[in-house]
XYZ file of C-alpha atoms in Angstrom:
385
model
C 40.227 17.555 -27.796
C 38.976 14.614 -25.473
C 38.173 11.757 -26.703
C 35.100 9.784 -25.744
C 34.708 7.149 -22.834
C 35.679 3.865 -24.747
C 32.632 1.157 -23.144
C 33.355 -2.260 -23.657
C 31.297 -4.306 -26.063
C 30.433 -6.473 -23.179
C 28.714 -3.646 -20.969
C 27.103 -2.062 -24.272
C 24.988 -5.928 -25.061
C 24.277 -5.997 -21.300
C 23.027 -3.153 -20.645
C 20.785 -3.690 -24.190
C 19.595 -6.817 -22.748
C 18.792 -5.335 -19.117
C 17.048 -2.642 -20.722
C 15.207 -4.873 -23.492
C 14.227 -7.347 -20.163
C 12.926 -4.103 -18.095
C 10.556 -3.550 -20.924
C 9.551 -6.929 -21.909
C 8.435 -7.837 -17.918
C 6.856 -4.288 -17.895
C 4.871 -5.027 -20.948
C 3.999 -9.004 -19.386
C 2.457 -7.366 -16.154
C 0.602 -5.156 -17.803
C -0.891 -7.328 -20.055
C -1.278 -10.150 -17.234
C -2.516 -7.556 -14.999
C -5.788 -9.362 -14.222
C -4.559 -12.396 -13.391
C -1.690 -11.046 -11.069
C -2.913 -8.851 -9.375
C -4.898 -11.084 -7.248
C -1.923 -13.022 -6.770
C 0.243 -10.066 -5.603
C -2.610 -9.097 -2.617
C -2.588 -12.774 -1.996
C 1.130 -12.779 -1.376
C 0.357 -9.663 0.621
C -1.778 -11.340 2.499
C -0.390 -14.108 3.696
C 3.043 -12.146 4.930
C 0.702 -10.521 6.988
C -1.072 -14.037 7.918
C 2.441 -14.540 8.582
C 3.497 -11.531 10.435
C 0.759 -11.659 12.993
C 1.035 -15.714 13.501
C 3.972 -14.598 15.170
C 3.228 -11.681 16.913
C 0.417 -14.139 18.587
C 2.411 -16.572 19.159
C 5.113 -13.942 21.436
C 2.563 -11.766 22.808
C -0.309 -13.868 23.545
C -1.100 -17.248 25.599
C -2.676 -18.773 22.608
C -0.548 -22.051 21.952
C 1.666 -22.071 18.695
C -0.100 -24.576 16.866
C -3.430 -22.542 17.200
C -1.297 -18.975 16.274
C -1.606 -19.771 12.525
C -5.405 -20.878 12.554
C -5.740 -17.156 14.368
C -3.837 -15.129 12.242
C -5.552 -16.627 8.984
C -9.524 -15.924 10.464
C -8.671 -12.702 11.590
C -6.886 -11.159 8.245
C -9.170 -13.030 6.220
C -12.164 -11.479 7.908
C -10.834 -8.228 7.923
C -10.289 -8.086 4.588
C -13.436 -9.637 3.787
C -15.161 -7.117 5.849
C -12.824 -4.250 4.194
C -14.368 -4.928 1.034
C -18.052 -5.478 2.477
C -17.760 -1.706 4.509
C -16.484 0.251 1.555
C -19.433 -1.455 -0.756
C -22.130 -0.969 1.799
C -21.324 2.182 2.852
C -20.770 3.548 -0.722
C -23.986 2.270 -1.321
C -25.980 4.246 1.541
C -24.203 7.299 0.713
C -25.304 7.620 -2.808
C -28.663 6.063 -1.612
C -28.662 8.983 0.899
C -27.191 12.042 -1.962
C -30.171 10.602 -3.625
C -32.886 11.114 -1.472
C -31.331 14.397 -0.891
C -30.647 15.335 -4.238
C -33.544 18.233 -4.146
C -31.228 20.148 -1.679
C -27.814 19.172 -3.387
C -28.845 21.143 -6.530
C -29.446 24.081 -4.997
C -26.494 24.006 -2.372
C -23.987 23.478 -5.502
C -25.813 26.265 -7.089
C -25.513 28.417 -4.343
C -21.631 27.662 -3.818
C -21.278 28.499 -7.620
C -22.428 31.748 -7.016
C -20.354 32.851 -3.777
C -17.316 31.249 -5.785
C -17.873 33.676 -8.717
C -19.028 36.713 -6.704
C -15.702 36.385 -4.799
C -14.252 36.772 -8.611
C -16.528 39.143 -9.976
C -18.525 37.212 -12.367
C -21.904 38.930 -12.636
C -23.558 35.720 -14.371
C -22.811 32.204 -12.988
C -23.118 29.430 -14.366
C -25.425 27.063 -12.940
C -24.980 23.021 -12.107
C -26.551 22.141 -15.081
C -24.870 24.413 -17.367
C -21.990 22.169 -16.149
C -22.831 19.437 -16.082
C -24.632 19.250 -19.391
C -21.781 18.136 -21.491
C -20.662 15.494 -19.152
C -21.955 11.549 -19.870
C -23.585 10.835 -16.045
C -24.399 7.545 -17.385
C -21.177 6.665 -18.567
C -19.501 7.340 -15.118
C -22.409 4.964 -13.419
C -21.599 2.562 -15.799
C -18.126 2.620 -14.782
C -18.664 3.197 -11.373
C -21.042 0.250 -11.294
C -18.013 -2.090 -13.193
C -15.524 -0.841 -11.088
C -17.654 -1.984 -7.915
C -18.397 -5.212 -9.565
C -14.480 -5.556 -10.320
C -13.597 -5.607 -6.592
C -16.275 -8.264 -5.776
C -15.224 -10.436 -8.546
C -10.957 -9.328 -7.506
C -11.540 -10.025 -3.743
C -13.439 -13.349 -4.433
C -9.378 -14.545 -6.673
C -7.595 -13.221 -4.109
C -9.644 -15.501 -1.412
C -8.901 -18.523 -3.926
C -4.939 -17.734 -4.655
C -4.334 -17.282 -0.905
C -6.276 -20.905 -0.756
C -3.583 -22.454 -2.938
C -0.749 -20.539 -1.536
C -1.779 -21.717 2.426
C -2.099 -25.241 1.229
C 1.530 -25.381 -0.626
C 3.225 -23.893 2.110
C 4.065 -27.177 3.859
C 5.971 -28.135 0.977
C 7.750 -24.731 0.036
C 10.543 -26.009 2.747
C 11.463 -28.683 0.987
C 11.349 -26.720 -2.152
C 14.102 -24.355 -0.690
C 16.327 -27.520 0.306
C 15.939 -28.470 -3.427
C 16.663 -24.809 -5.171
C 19.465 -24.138 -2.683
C 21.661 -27.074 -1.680
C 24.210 -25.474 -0.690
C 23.954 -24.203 3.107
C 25.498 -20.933 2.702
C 23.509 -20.358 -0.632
C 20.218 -20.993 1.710
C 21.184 -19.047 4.059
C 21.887 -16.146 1.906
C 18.271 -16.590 -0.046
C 16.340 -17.174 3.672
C 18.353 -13.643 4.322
C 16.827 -11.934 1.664
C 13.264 -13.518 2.184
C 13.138 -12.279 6.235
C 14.860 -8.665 5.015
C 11.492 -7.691 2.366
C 9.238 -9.693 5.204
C 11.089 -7.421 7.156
C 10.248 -4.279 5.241
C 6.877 -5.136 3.938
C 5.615 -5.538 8.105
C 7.115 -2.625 8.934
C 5.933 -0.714 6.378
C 2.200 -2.312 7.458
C 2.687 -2.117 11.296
C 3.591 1.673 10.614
C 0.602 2.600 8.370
C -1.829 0.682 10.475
C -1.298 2.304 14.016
C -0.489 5.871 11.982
C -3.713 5.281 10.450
C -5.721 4.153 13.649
C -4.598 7.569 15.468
C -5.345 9.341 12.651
C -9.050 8.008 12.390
C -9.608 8.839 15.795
C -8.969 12.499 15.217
C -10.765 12.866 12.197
C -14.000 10.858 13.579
C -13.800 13.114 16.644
C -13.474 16.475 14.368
C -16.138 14.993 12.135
C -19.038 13.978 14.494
C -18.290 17.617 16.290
C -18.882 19.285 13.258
C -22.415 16.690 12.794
C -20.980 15.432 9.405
C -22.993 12.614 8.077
C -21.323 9.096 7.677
C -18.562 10.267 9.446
C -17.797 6.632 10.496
C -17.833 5.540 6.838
C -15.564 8.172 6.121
C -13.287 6.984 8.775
C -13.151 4.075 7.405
C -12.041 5.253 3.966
C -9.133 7.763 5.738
C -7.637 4.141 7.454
C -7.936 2.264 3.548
C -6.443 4.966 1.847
C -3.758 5.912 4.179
C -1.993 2.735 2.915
C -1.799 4.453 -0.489
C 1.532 7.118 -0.510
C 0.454 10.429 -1.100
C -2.825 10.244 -2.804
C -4.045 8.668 0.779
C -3.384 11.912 2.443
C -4.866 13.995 -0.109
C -8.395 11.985 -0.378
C -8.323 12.058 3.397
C -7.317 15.126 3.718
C -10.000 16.604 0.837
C -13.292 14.463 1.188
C -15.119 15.441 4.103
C -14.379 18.850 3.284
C -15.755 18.891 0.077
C -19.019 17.010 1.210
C -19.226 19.263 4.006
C -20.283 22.056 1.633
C -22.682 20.114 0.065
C -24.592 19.258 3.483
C -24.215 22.787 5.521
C -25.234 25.860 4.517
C -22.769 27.670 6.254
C -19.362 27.480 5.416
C -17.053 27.072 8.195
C -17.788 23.160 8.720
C -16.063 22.628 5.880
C -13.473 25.173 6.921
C -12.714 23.419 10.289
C -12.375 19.885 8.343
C -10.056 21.253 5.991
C -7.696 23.240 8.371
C -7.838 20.254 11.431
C -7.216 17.267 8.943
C -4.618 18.974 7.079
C -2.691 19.953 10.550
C -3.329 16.554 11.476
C -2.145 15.098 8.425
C 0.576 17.261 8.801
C 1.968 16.157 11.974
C 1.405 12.528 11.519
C 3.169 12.753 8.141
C 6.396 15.089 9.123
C 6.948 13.904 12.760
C 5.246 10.850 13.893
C 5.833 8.240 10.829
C 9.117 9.360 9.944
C 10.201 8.325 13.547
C 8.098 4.917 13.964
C 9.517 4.203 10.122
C 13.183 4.027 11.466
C 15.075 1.453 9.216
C 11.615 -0.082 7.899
C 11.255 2.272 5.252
C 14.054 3.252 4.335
C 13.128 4.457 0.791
C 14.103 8.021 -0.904
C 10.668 9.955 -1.310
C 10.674 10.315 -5.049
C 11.262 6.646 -5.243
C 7.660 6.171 -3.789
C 5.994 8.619 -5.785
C 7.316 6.923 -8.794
C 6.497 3.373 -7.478
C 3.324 5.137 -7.049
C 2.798 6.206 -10.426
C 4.402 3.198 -12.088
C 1.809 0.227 -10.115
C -1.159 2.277 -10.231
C -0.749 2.953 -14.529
C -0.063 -0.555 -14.660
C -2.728 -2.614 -11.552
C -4.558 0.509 -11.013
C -6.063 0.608 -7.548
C -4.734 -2.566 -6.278
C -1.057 -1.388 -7.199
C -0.929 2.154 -5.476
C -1.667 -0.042 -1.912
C 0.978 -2.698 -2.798
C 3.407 0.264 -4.633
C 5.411 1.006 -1.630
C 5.962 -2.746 -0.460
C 6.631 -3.478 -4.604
C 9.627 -1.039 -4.147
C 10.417 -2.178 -0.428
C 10.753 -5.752 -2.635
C 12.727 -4.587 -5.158
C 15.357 -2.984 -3.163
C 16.097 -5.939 -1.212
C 16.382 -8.023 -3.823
C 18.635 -5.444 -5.900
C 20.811 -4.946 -2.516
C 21.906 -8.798 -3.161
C 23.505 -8.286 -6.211
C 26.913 -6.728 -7.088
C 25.654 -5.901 -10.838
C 22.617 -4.185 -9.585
C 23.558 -2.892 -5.619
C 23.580 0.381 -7.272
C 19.959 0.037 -8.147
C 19.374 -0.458 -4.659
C 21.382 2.432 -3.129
C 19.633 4.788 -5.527
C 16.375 3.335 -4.495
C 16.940 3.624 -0.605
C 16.782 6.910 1.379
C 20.057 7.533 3.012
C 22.233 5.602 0.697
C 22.082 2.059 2.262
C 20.279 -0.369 1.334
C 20.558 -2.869 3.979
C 18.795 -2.527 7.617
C 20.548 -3.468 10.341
C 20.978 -6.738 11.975
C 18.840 -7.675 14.450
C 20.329 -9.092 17.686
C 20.688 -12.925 16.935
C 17.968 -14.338 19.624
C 15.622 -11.656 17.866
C 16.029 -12.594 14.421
C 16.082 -16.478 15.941
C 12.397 -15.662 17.009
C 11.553 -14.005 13.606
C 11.798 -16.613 11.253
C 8.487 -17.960 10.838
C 7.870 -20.468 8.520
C 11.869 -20.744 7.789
C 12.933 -21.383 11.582
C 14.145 -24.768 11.238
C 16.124 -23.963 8.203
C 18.594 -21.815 9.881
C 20.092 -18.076 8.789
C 23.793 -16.987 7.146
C 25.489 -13.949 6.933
C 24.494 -11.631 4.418
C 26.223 -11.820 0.705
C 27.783 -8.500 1.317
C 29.374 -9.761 5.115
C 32.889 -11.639 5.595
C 33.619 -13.103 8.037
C 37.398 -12.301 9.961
C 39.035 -15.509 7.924
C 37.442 -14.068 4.537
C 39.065 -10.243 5.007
């Protein structure tokens, strides 16, 4: 008979106490969930700020000390003007299903009716036979808190990303102070520029697979005559930073309102097959090979991420889920306890991207460039071997 695997009392208490720690800081950011939330898109925000400072500063003749003043006007007017789109717009299309709403009954009725024929009901039901158990005014309610919830959310996020621009000339010295030690530094300013690293890769990627997947779908949507179809551009580009839910609201909504505003079907049709093909493509061939070593995730790891942020931030964690787990890896990668974390959490096994050529990671430091760079924890070098 074999006996069992004898674990040291040691591992047993610290694994309890990982496990006990996992749940306790789950629990905290749930129940903090309104207050960091707006600090999370603030962070997110200003490693983009940071990102395109110095993408300005390399690819355009503005001056250096003007790159930062740039980069902070134009994210914080586009997401200012994110959030004033998506409110504005929803707002004219309900005020437009509205007006229309003496046609929308009937369409739905009449789509009812082909659906069921094609199934041999003899008897439909009709729209309000559906809809009469369901509480309209609760959803409004809802709708209209959820709308006021992003006014009030984007309003904190503006104010954290205040505070966090106006201690940055003193986080510097605050690095000096945690890390002492040069090769310590250099190790912690290693793991800060590898999740900068991801988290602008992972944006860069979604942005320009987004942008050339909004001009498709605008150019399939105003040929078909769909209404708002710049609106619902808009919407594809937001949601495509959400992992897989993105595709399928992009990839679902102008269909479905298609119905509703033709009476034939094959509008609808043409949406559905074109943005799924397009979806498609982009998805299985284009992003894997801009992605490269940004992203270098495993794709249940971003479904769960996925489902984890979104139970516990709701909206505002599905967009930050995949940089959250881009994070976490990194961080995990620098650890000998937890590296395994990390290579379960990656795609192909390992964790770590590859070094960039010195002068290019020289250029890429941002606001640590004068603090200098080490080799990573896992590296020796030839007199360490």
């Amino acid at each position: 008979m074999k006996l069992p695997i004898t674990v040291p009392t040691s591992s047993v208490a610290r694994n309890a106490l990982v496990l006990i720690a996992v749940v306790a800081g789950g629990a905290a950011l749930y129940w903090l969930r309104d207050i960091l939330t707006p600090l999370a898109m603030a962070i997110f925000l200003m490693i983009m700020i940071d990102g395109l400072k110095r993408a300005i500063e390399h690819r355009t003749p503005i001056p250096a000390r003007y790159a930062g003043v740039a980069a902070l006007i134009l994210v914080v007017l586009g997401f200012l003007a994110s959030i004033w789109i998506i409110v504005d717009g929803a707002a004219g299309f309900f005020t437009d299903a509205s007006g229309a709403s003496t046609g929308i009954g009937p369409r739905l009725d009449q789509i009812i009716r082909d659906v069921a024929t094609l199934f041999g009901v003899i008897k439909p039901p009709t729209l309000n036979d559906l809809i009469a158990g369901i509480d309209l005014r609760g959803w409004l309610t809802q709708a209209a808190l959820q709308a006021q919830g992003v006014a009030s959310g984007a309003f904190f996020v503006m104010v954290y990303l205040a505070f966090l621009l106006a201690s940055q000339a003193g986080f510097r010295k605050k690095i000096v102070a945690m890390f002492p030690d040069r090769v310590a530094r250099d190790e912690a300013l290693e793991v800060f520029n590898r999740v900068r690293g991801g988290v602008e890769g992972y944006l860069w990627v979604q942005a320009v697979t987004g942008a050339m997947i909004c001009v498709v779908a605008w150019a399939m949507m105003r040929a078909v005559g769909l209404q708002n179809a710049e609106f619902w551009t808009f919407v594809i580009f937001i949601v495509g930073f959400i992992p897989v839910l993105g595709g399928a609201i992009a990839g679902l909504a102008p269909p479905l309102f298609a119905l509703v505003q033709f009476e034939s079907y094959w509008p609808a049709l043409i949406l559905l097959i074109g943005l799924q093909a397009l979806l498609f493509v982009m998805g299985n061939l284009v992003q894997p090979r801009m992605q490269g070593d940004n992203q270098n995730i495993d794709p249940v790891v971003v479904l769960l991420a996925l489902a984890l942020w979104g139970k516990m931030w709701g909206v505002p964690g599905m967009f930050l889920s995949t940089p959250l787990a881009v994070m976490a890896m990194a961080v995990l990668a620098e650890f000998k306890g937890s590296r395994w974390m990390a290579v379960l959490l990656s795609g192909d096994g390992e964790p770590y991207a590859p070094r960039k050529p010195k002068a290019e990671a020289a250029a890429g430091n941002g606001w640590f460039r004068r603090l200098g760079r080490g080799k990573r924890s896992h590296e020796k070098g030839p007199d360490e071997a």
